XYZ file of C-alpha atoms in Angstrom:
596
model
C 21.334 27.789 1.193
C 19.229 29.050 4.115
C 15.516 30.910 3.423
C 17.032 34.367 3.413
C 19.630 33.146 0.397
C 22.709 34.101 2.062
C 25.676 31.499 2.111
C 26.459 29.994 5.418
C 29.696 28.079 6.787
C 29.083 24.442 7.903
C 30.913 24.175 10.817
C 28.694 23.734 13.764
C 25.222 23.100 12.619
C 22.163 22.590 14.625
C 22.924 23.569 18.257
C 21.129 23.237 21.734
C 23.561 24.745 23.942
C 21.277 27.961 25.102
C 17.882 28.397 25.600
C 17.197 28.751 21.902
C 18.418 26.657 18.783
C 21.200 28.173 16.691
C 21.983 27.020 13.129
C 25.674 28.191 11.969
C 25.409 30.424 15.367
C 22.592 32.193 14.461
C 19.124 31.661 16.461
C 16.577 29.093 14.511
C 13.245 28.638 15.217
C 12.487 24.454 13.811
C 8.942 24.727 11.776
C 9.116 20.933 11.162
C 6.379 19.037 9.027
C 6.138 15.403 8.765
C 6.040 13.697 5.222
C 6.855 10.410 4.686
C 8.359 9.551 1.332
C 6.932 6.092 1.844
C 3.253 6.809 2.010
C 3.211 8.992 -0.882
C 3.848 8.083 -4.649
C 7.297 9.151 -5.968
C 5.924 10.983 -8.753
C 4.162 13.323 -6.230
C 6.831 13.874 -3.592
C 7.660 17.596 -5.320
C 4.552 18.480 -5.312
C 3.526 17.618 -1.487
C 6.914 18.942 -0.299
C 6.466 22.330 -2.531
C 2.893 22.622 -0.781
C 4.411 22.322 2.485
C 7.310 24.628 2.083
C 4.401 27.392 0.466
C 3.053 27.185 3.948
C 5.812 28.325 5.929
C 7.366 25.252 7.008
C 11.234 25.148 6.723
C 12.059 21.744 8.172
C 11.158 18.259 6.507
C 11.397 15.147 9.217
C 10.568 11.648 7.938
C 10.887 8.353 9.645
C 12.856 5.174 7.721
C 10.999 1.871 7.757
C 13.496 -0.702 8.411
C 10.622 -3.364 7.168
C 10.043 -1.964 3.956
C 13.746 -1.105 3.142
C 15.167 -4.855 4.311
C 11.796 -7.512 3.765
C 14.342 -10.055 4.145
C 17.371 -10.594 5.721
C 19.324 -10.513 2.712
C 17.427 -8.287 0.424
C 17.549 -4.823 0.734
C 15.118 -2.000 -1.304
C 16.662 1.632 -1.535
C 15.106 2.413 -4.915
C 12.220 3.573 -6.427
C 9.599 4.743 -4.089
C 12.150 3.915 -0.815
C 14.781 5.804 -2.686
C 15.693 7.948 0.473
C 18.859 9.951 -0.858
C 16.297 11.124 -3.684
C 13.815 11.923 -1.326
C 16.672 14.065 1.062
C 18.195 15.590 -2.389
C 15.025 16.736 -3.377
C 14.044 18.405 0.051
C 17.644 20.312 -0.026
C 16.837 21.241 -3.716
C 13.492 23.142 -2.521
C 15.115 24.706 0.061
C 13.979 22.501 3.012
C 16.104 21.475 6.340
C 15.493 17.657 7.133
C 15.060 16.045 10.457
C 15.989 12.082 9.664
C 14.366 9.419 12.217
C 15.962 6.147 11.377
C 14.666 4.136 13.920
C 15.495 1.208 13.889
C 11.708 1.359 15.661
C 9.761 4.221 14.495
C 6.191 3.490 15.378
C 4.735 5.434 13.079
C 1.132 3.411 13.012
C 3.691 0.707 10.754
C 3.293 -3.317 11.116
C 5.434 -4.182 14.259
C 6.345 0.083 14.182
C 8.331 -0.700 11.212
C 10.585 -3.546 12.562
C 10.732 -6.554 9.934
C 8.749 -9.602 10.969
C 11.276 -11.840 10.178
C 13.228 -10.595 13.701
C 9.942 -12.679 15.087
C 11.446 -16.627 13.867
C 13.613 -16.100 16.737
C 12.290 -17.547 19.324
C 14.205 -15.832 22.279
C 13.841 -12.205 20.246
C 13.851 -9.307 22.299
C 12.835 -6.456 20.094
C 14.463 -2.955 20.821
C 16.701 -4.531 23.729
C 20.414 -5.156 23.621
C 19.633 -8.624 22.895
C 22.366 -10.184 20.665
C 19.969 -10.975 17.742
C 18.637 -7.821 17.728
C 21.512 -5.612 18.027
C 23.316 -7.923 14.991
C 20.101 -7.140 12.646
C 20.314 -3.379 13.731
C 24.142 -3.414 13.198
C 23.191 -4.891 9.302
C 20.832 -2.553 8.496
C 22.536 0.504 9.592
C 25.888 -0.648 7.810
C 23.711 -0.389 3.932
C 21.495 2.711 5.828
C 23.727 5.160 7.134
C 26.417 5.831 4.811
C 23.785 6.736 2.447
C 22.516 9.684 4.607
C 26.107 10.611 6.174
C 27.179 12.974 2.943
C 23.752 14.358 3.313
C 24.563 15.878 6.655
C 24.598 19.670 7.097
C 28.440 19.812 8.165
C 28.715 17.595 4.447
C 26.927 20.560 2.923
C 23.420 18.848 3.183
C 20.066 19.659 4.009
C 20.282 17.053 7.693
C 20.453 18.737 10.745
C 19.271 16.529 13.152
C 18.674 12.998 13.399
C 16.454 10.967 16.382
C 17.684 8.503 18.261
C 14.916 5.771 18.108
C 11.460 6.799 19.253
C 9.935 7.103 22.241
C 12.057 4.744 24.201
C 11.057 6.503 27.442
C 7.456 4.795 27.334
C 9.027 1.364 26.755
C 12.159 1.580 28.480
C 13.300 -1.940 29.058
C 16.747 -2.081 28.828
C 19.017 0.766 30.006
C 22.126 0.400 27.588
C 20.100 0.476 24.008
C 19.733 4.087 23.774
C 23.256 4.084 24.118
C 24.065 1.718 21.640
C 21.398 3.103 18.992
C 23.601 6.318 19.709
C 26.972 4.791 19.130
C 25.531 2.799 16.182
C 24.767 6.113 14.704
C 27.857 8.323 15.286
C 30.751 5.353 14.425
C 28.869 5.541 11.189
C 29.971 9.550 10.711
C 26.386 10.617 11.880
C 27.732 14.041 13.882
C 24.889 16.205 14.019
C 22.480 16.966 16.777
C 20.679 14.026 18.086
C 17.204 14.545 19.287
C 15.071 12.049 20.923
C 10.972 12.122 21.304
C 8.964 11.111 24.159
C 5.194 11.652 25.658
C 5.727 14.340 28.479
C 4.939 12.200 31.057
C 7.968 9.213 30.290
C 10.523 12.113 29.961
C 12.662 11.026 32.400
C 13.491 7.424 30.964
C 14.426 8.543 27.402
C 17.566 10.625 27.778
C 15.632 13.828 26.052
C 16.071 16.485 23.596
C 12.694 16.685 22.206
C 9.247 15.749 23.000
C 5.891 14.651 21.966
C 2.773 16.910 23.089
C -0.820 17.115 21.514
C -2.886 19.641 23.861
C -0.387 22.149 25.403
C -1.032 22.848 29.151
C 1.353 24.398 31.901
C 2.366 21.018 33.105
C 4.231 20.170 30.435
C 5.767 23.106 29.652
C 7.028 23.072 32.945
C 8.057 19.461 32.652
C 10.229 20.428 29.779
C 11.976 23.243 31.702
C 12.777 21.309 34.700
C 14.476 18.238 32.674
C 16.027 20.724 30.231
C 16.874 23.929 32.181
C 18.895 26.644 29.708
C 18.376 24.378 26.392
C 15.742 24.885 23.898
C 12.531 23.042 23.983
C 11.147 21.591 20.996
C 7.488 19.656 20.931
C 9.008 17.155 18.488
C 5.379 15.702 17.286
C 2.479 18.404 17.562
C -0.531 15.861 16.242
C -2.048 17.673 13.649
C -4.828 14.825 13.770
C -4.942 11.518 14.704
C -5.021 8.055 12.807
C -8.565 5.762 12.445
C -9.082 2.062 13.344
C -11.724 -0.500 11.543
C -14.686 -0.397 13.323
C -14.715 3.417 14.768
C -15.463 6.390 13.381
C -13.264 9.030 11.362
C -10.655 11.206 14.140
C -10.381 14.803 13.514
C -8.813 17.459 15.588
C -10.493 20.982 14.828
C -8.580 23.356 12.688
C -9.119 26.313 15.435
C -7.656 24.079 18.141
C -4.345 23.071 16.037
C -3.508 26.586 14.887
C -4.247 28.081 18.638
C -1.748 25.445 20.314
C 1.059 25.895 17.184
C 0.833 29.916 17.703
C 1.175 29.374 21.587
C 4.439 26.795 21.096
C 5.633 29.756 18.599
C 4.870 32.470 21.486
C 7.193 30.363 24.444
C 10.045 30.458 21.341
C 9.954 26.983 21.294
C 10.426 24.717 18.033
C 7.348 22.105 16.829
C 7.197 19.507 14.079
C 3.607 18.795 12.808
C 2.937 15.345 12.831
C 1.674 14.812 9.999
C 1.856 17.939 7.724
C 0.469 15.267 5.177
C -0.458 11.803 6.079
C -0.397 9.925 2.681
C -1.516 6.473 2.884
C -0.390 3.169 4.426
C -0.713 1.126 1.121
C -0.775 -2.466 0.937
C -0.339 -4.208 4.320
C 1.745 -2.039 6.226
C -0.535 -0.847 8.584
C -0.371 -0.862 12.185
C -2.854 -2.017 15.156
C -3.611 -1.373 18.626
C -3.549 -3.669 21.190
C -5.098 -2.138 24.190
C -8.050 -2.280 25.692
C -8.608 -4.323 22.517
C -7.084 -5.454 19.070
C -8.169 -3.041 16.406
C -6.567 -2.798 13.339
C -5.598 0.420 11.327
C -7.154 1.590 8.054
C -4.949 1.892 4.915
C -5.821 5.719 4.725
C -3.136 7.557 6.813
C -5.158 10.872 6.144
C -4.639 12.149 9.718
C -6.870 15.093 9.399
C -3.512 16.754 8.455
C -3.533 20.712 6.703
C -2.559 18.738 3.500
C -5.085 16.124 3.016
C -4.305 12.089 1.782
C -4.609 12.925 -1.473
C -2.843 16.361 -1.415
C -5.244 18.487 -1.186
C -5.257 21.944 0.911
C -7.688 22.024 3.697
C -8.641 24.644 6.470
C -5.738 23.746 8.420
C -3.437 24.212 5.499
C -4.788 28.225 5.255
C -5.162 29.231 8.836
C -1.483 27.783 9.240
C 0.198 29.781 6.204
C -1.757 33.013 7.340
C -0.288 32.283 10.803
C 3.111 31.453 9.714
C 3.141 34.087 6.847
C 3.268 37.236 9.255
C 4.757 39.709 7.102
C 6.940 36.986 5.188
C 6.626 36.423 1.786
C 6.257 32.654 0.666
C 6.000 31.147 -2.563
C 2.809 30.660 -4.329
C 0.450 27.500 -3.543
C 1.213 24.580 -6.019
C -1.969 24.131 -8.389
C -4.024 20.904 -7.051
C -4.331 17.756 -9.174
C -6.995 17.128 -11.079
C -9.410 14.256 -9.777
C -11.846 11.911 -12.011
C -14.453 9.774 -11.305
C -14.353 7.195 -13.777
C -16.377 4.560 -15.340
C -17.347 1.721 -12.731
C -14.917 -1.417 -13.449
C -17.333 -4.818 -14.218
C -15.730 -7.665 -13.089
C -15.803 -10.401 -15.886
C -13.316 -12.781 -14.311
C -12.825 -14.803 -11.436
C -10.525 -17.250 -9.564
C -11.543 -18.774 -6.365
C -9.253 -19.268 -3.547
C -9.436 -22.762 -3.575
C -8.116 -22.700 -7.490
C -5.696 -20.086 -6.827
C -3.526 -22.296 -4.182
C -1.847 -23.781 -6.796
C -0.014 -20.842 -7.418
C 1.405 -20.260 -3.802
C 4.799 -21.382 -2.484
C 4.165 -24.743 -0.694
C 2.140 -26.163 0.542
C 4.174 -27.114 3.786
C 3.247 -30.202 6.074
C 3.254 -29.914 9.958
C 2.328 -32.122 12.553
C 1.203 -28.667 15.004
C 0.099 -25.244 13.729
C 2.836 -22.985 12.343
C 2.721 -19.557 13.152
C 3.191 -16.944 9.528
C 6.870 -15.929 10.443
C 8.433 -19.214 10.727
C 7.231 -20.697 7.934
C 9.665 -22.273 5.160
C 8.626 -19.102 2.876
C 10.543 -16.625 1.290
C 13.954 -17.529 1.491
C 13.626 -18.751 4.796
C 12.349 -15.236 6.095
C 8.716 -16.657 6.685
C 5.615 -14.783 5.642
C 5.202 -11.176 6.874
C 1.858 -9.914 5.661
C -1.367 -11.597 4.420
C -3.370 -14.336 4.945
C -2.227 -18.012 5.680
C -4.655 -21.183 5.013
C -4.343 -23.990 7.402
C -5.959 -27.486 6.341
C -6.440 -30.897 8.243
C -8.956 -33.547 8.100
C -11.447 -34.155 10.968
C -13.586 -37.262 11.140
C -16.737 -36.067 13.533
C -18.515 -32.619 14.159
C -18.543 -31.309 17.720
C -17.265 -27.674 19.233
C -14.328 -26.040 17.525
C -12.145 -23.787 19.829
C -9.594 -21.167 19.169
C -8.247 -20.862 22.558
C -7.682 -17.631 21.230
C -4.606 -18.816 19.080
C -5.754 -17.016 15.941
C -4.037 -13.444 14.877
C -6.196 -12.056 13.645
C -9.228 -13.736 12.073
C -10.107 -16.658 10.629
C -12.773 -18.012 8.230
C -13.826 -21.547 8.921
C -14.424 -24.201 6.340
C -16.165 -27.921 5.814
C -15.070 -29.169 2.884
C -14.416 -25.706 1.783
C -17.984 -24.433 2.348
C -18.115 -21.243 5.017
C -19.209 -22.338 8.624
C -18.370 -19.257 10.676
C -15.630 -16.576 11.860
C -13.375 -17.012 14.354
C -12.099 -13.163 16.030
C -9.580 -12.875 18.455
C -11.061 -13.200 21.730
C -13.931 -15.401 20.119
C -13.107 -18.427 21.194
C -16.103 -21.291 20.295
C -18.004 -22.458 17.335
C -19.974 -25.690 17.056
C -19.676 -27.433 13.821
C -22.444 -29.726 12.701
C -22.989 -32.933 15.617
C -23.752 -35.016 12.852
C -20.590 -34.868 10.417
C -19.833 -38.178 9.390
C -16.659 -39.807 7.682
C -13.717 -37.871 6.735
C -13.914 -34.054 6.153
C -11.409 -31.123 5.424
C -11.517 -28.219 7.770
C -10.096 -25.314 6.419
C -9.180 -22.336 8.554
C -7.798 -18.967 6.545
C -6.039 -16.855 8.429
C -5.429 -13.199 8.341
C -2.856 -11.076 9.441
C -4.976 -7.541 10.090
C -2.019 -5.900 11.084
C 0.830 -6.088 14.222
C 0.737 -3.882 16.778
C 3.032 -0.948 16.258
C 3.830 0.104 19.898
C 3.681 -0.713 23.337
C 5.223 -3.301 25.248
C 4.063 -6.521 23.839
C 6.259 -6.039 20.356
C 8.094 -9.770 21.114
C 4.413 -11.333 20.941
C 3.082 -10.334 17.465
C 3.663 -13.292 15.739
C 0.422 -14.203 13.262
C -1.366 -16.888 11.712
C -2.088 -19.871 14.197
C -0.375 -19.464 17.373
C -1.252 -22.347 18.982
C -3.893 -25.311 18.947
C -7.286 -25.299 17.793
C -9.630 -28.005 19.570
C -11.969 -29.767 18.419
C -14.147 -31.665 20.996
C -11.078 -30.448 23.666
C -8.663 -32.446 21.468
C -5.783 -30.517 19.757
C -6.211 -30.774 15.734
C -3.026 -32.316 14.047
C -1.617 -32.933 10.895
C -1.977 -29.699 8.734
C -1.005 -28.650 5.467
C -0.382 -24.799 5.158
C -0.625 -22.332 2.460
C 1.293 -19.035 2.696
C -1.198 -16.376 0.948
C 1.203 -12.838 0.832
C -0.662 -11.876 -1.921
C 2.539 -10.326 -3.521
C 2.487 -9.151 -7.045
C 4.559 -12.451 -8.014
C 1.733 -14.418 -6.582
C -1.073 -12.770 -8.277
C 1.180 -12.558 -11.808
C 0.668 -16.365 -11.885
C -3.067 -16.289 -12.093
C -3.743 -18.278 -15.396
C -6.130 -19.202 -16.526
C -8.876 -17.235 -15.053
C -12.263 -18.115 -15.571
C -15.330 -16.282 -17.046
C -17.058 -15.282 -14.122
C -19.826 -17.067 -13.423
C -23.654 -16.640 -12.147
C -22.496 -17.305 -8.854
C -18.818 -17.810 -8.041
C -17.578 -18.732 -4.933
C -16.000 -16.893 -1.800
C -13.488 -16.252 -0.747
C -12.071 -15.058 -4.342
C -10.661 -12.793 -6.960
C -11.948 -10.970 -9.446
C -11.017 -9.014 -12.454
C -11.915 -6.449 -14.257
C -10.749 -3.038 -16.111
C -10.313 0.567 -15.902
C -10.133 2.999 -18.514
C -8.401 5.887 -17.982
C -8.505 7.871 -21.654
C -5.264 10.641 -22.337
C -3.216 11.412 -19.110
C -4.569 9.901 -15.874
C -6.339 11.519 -12.873
C -6.415 10.720 -9.202
C -9.510 8.873 -8.027
C -10.868 7.113 -5.343
C -12.008 3.307 -5.032
C -15.346 2.863 -3.897
C -16.880 -0.953 -3.241
C -20.347 -0.681 -2.467
C -21.723 -4.481 -2.094
C -18.020 -5.719 -0.938
C -17.518 -6.845 2.440
C -14.192 -7.484 3.023
C -11.039 -7.609 1.073
C -8.245 -6.488 -0.825
C -8.084 -4.256 -4.006
C -4.821 -4.732 -6.369
C -4.168 -1.976 -9.344
C -1.794 -3.273 -12.016
C -0.744 -5.582 -9.651
C -0.082 -3.249 -6.730
C -1.727 -3.699 -3.715
C -3.726 -0.801 -2.665
C -4.789 -2.075 0.596
C -7.820 -3.599 2.281
C -11.482 -2.513 2.558
C -14.049 -3.334 5.045
C -17.792 -2.619 4.845
C -17.780 -1.893 8.662
C -15.490 1.558 8.044
C -15.203 3.940 8.584
C -12.788 3.852 5.797
C -15.222 3.581 2.486
C -13.243 4.765 -0.317
C -9.400 3.740 -1.298
C -7.217 6.677 -2.670
C -5.882 5.734 -5.742
C -3.066 8.373 -7.291
C -2.700 8.571 -10.530
C 0.691 7.416 -10.896
C -0.449 4.078 -10.468
C -2.414 4.366 -13.275
C -1.772 3.707 -17.047
C -3.119 5.619 -20.257
C -5.564 3.382 -21.247
C -6.529 -0.124 -19.660
C -5.831 -0.706 -15.900
C -6.055 -4.610 -14.204
C -8.307 -4.280 -11.139
C -8.399 -7.319 -9.009
C -10.165 -7.820 -5.786
C -9.787 -10.470 -3.501
C -12.969 -10.868 -1.591
C -13.735 -12.865 1.725
C -17.779 -12.933 1.510
C -19.408 -11.481 -0.941
C -19.107 -8.666 -3.658
C -21.241 -7.075 -6.111
C -18.805 -7.364 -9.502
C -18.610 -4.093 -9.694
C -16.002 -1.580 -8.343
C -16.466 2.363 -8.447
C -14.199 5.031 -9.020
C -15.328 8.562 -7.616
C -14.137 11.949 -7.486
C -13.913 12.586 -3.972
C -12.496 10.682 -0.598
C -14.806 9.134 1.898
C -13.275 8.764 5.281
C -16.402 7.940 7.103
C -18.235 10.075 9.580
C -16.026 12.188 11.488
C -15.670 12.659 15.520
C -13.468 14.989 17.265
C -10.307 13.769 18.874
C -11.193 13.555 23.089
């Protein structure tokens, strides 16, 4: 049912044959908003979509993250948090149309742009091309995914009015036949609605385009559109409402007035628009991507995006201004009430397990003459390691100069006989270890995958762990024992027995405490003053990374992740901790700076 309540026939769908979109023959302006089901707790899907609907948005857009839906070659996950059919059906129930973006590559600031890391086990892999190893994997995934959404298309009575082919291929454009392959892969499996693409304005010509990404609108962008697609409707497929944040930088914001004046201008020209993001949510666990250019920077777990609806689903000034703009003379549904937020008593850490004691709970260890990158390790049923940390240990007989040769991806804590001696970051290449070492010593490198880059032309080179030799006095080290520490719930759940927290616990280590939530739990924000860098797990669920350098200083903990009563809080800390975890009722995304 369209917003007007009039039943429509379902024969033609969304059409772009004239200068304006038509839906079943009637002029139609797409007022889109992006909300990703995989970044919002399932219990909150309805709340977030109703808040979007109450702002005057008529179309939901969402990406589909291949890496989450197919974590291993033979394992598919479309249930609970990843139940795409339920999400699309909920949008229909609430009267929203849907533009689906099934990838396979989606960028979306996800690790490897949403591509599964097991693809990198193939040494000749060429991602986002018609290389057979890639197309076969895409076909297998689409065989599972596409039949789930075919029945949800507009012409079959569902809400999906358009499907986006890939994402921003114009800026990648390595293979001319690739976009045709994806188009055929969708249509041959029953996708029959309008197909869109999405590109930056300066790469429009190589993506084969029906849609476009713009941020700040200017005359040239509009003229480009008109020049490429005369007499067809213009759509700003991604109008960025804010931006994402990287560790070690400031929190990016876009002033509300700037956003609303641009949207006003887009609509004044009769163009359609999709707000990316309407509500960003959170990149829980290790799903965040990274930037490679000009230097490597990893993304924070918050995906607040300075969007109209905040990470925790709060209304912002952008929301109110947007609602005023879109509601000219129309009556919208009431704005849903906000959820309660609570500052809980701190969780005092009372149990401890050193990293070295936790090694006995890993799958492995594995022996190898040379270092092996994490994707190539024989773990997870032959799919390699996707995320987390990998520990490499070998025996050395002297001290001297240790060089990483820029083979550390992305950060390594270095230990001799399990005592910390220093740190390798990307691009940092040298470490002196104590010259006077006598006899045999164990050298350990704890290497963290901080996130694979999510865009750019180097996707094939995103192997993590040690990707080449480490040199001691210019001789490559050999004979490694390798432990995979992907920090999955199945690994953490095996920890037993924990030890009572000692006076001076060893780092890196795992620390356990309890959060008490009386009655019905509320949303809260996890703060870790006095801790340096690590990961937080709540009831076994990986909430995400924290790092004292910021900008983000608090992790959003939604109430659906909590139980009434006792909740287990585990912190993996690399270097130093305060033994107390705080819970506050306000977010802290760090010092803000306007997007340049």
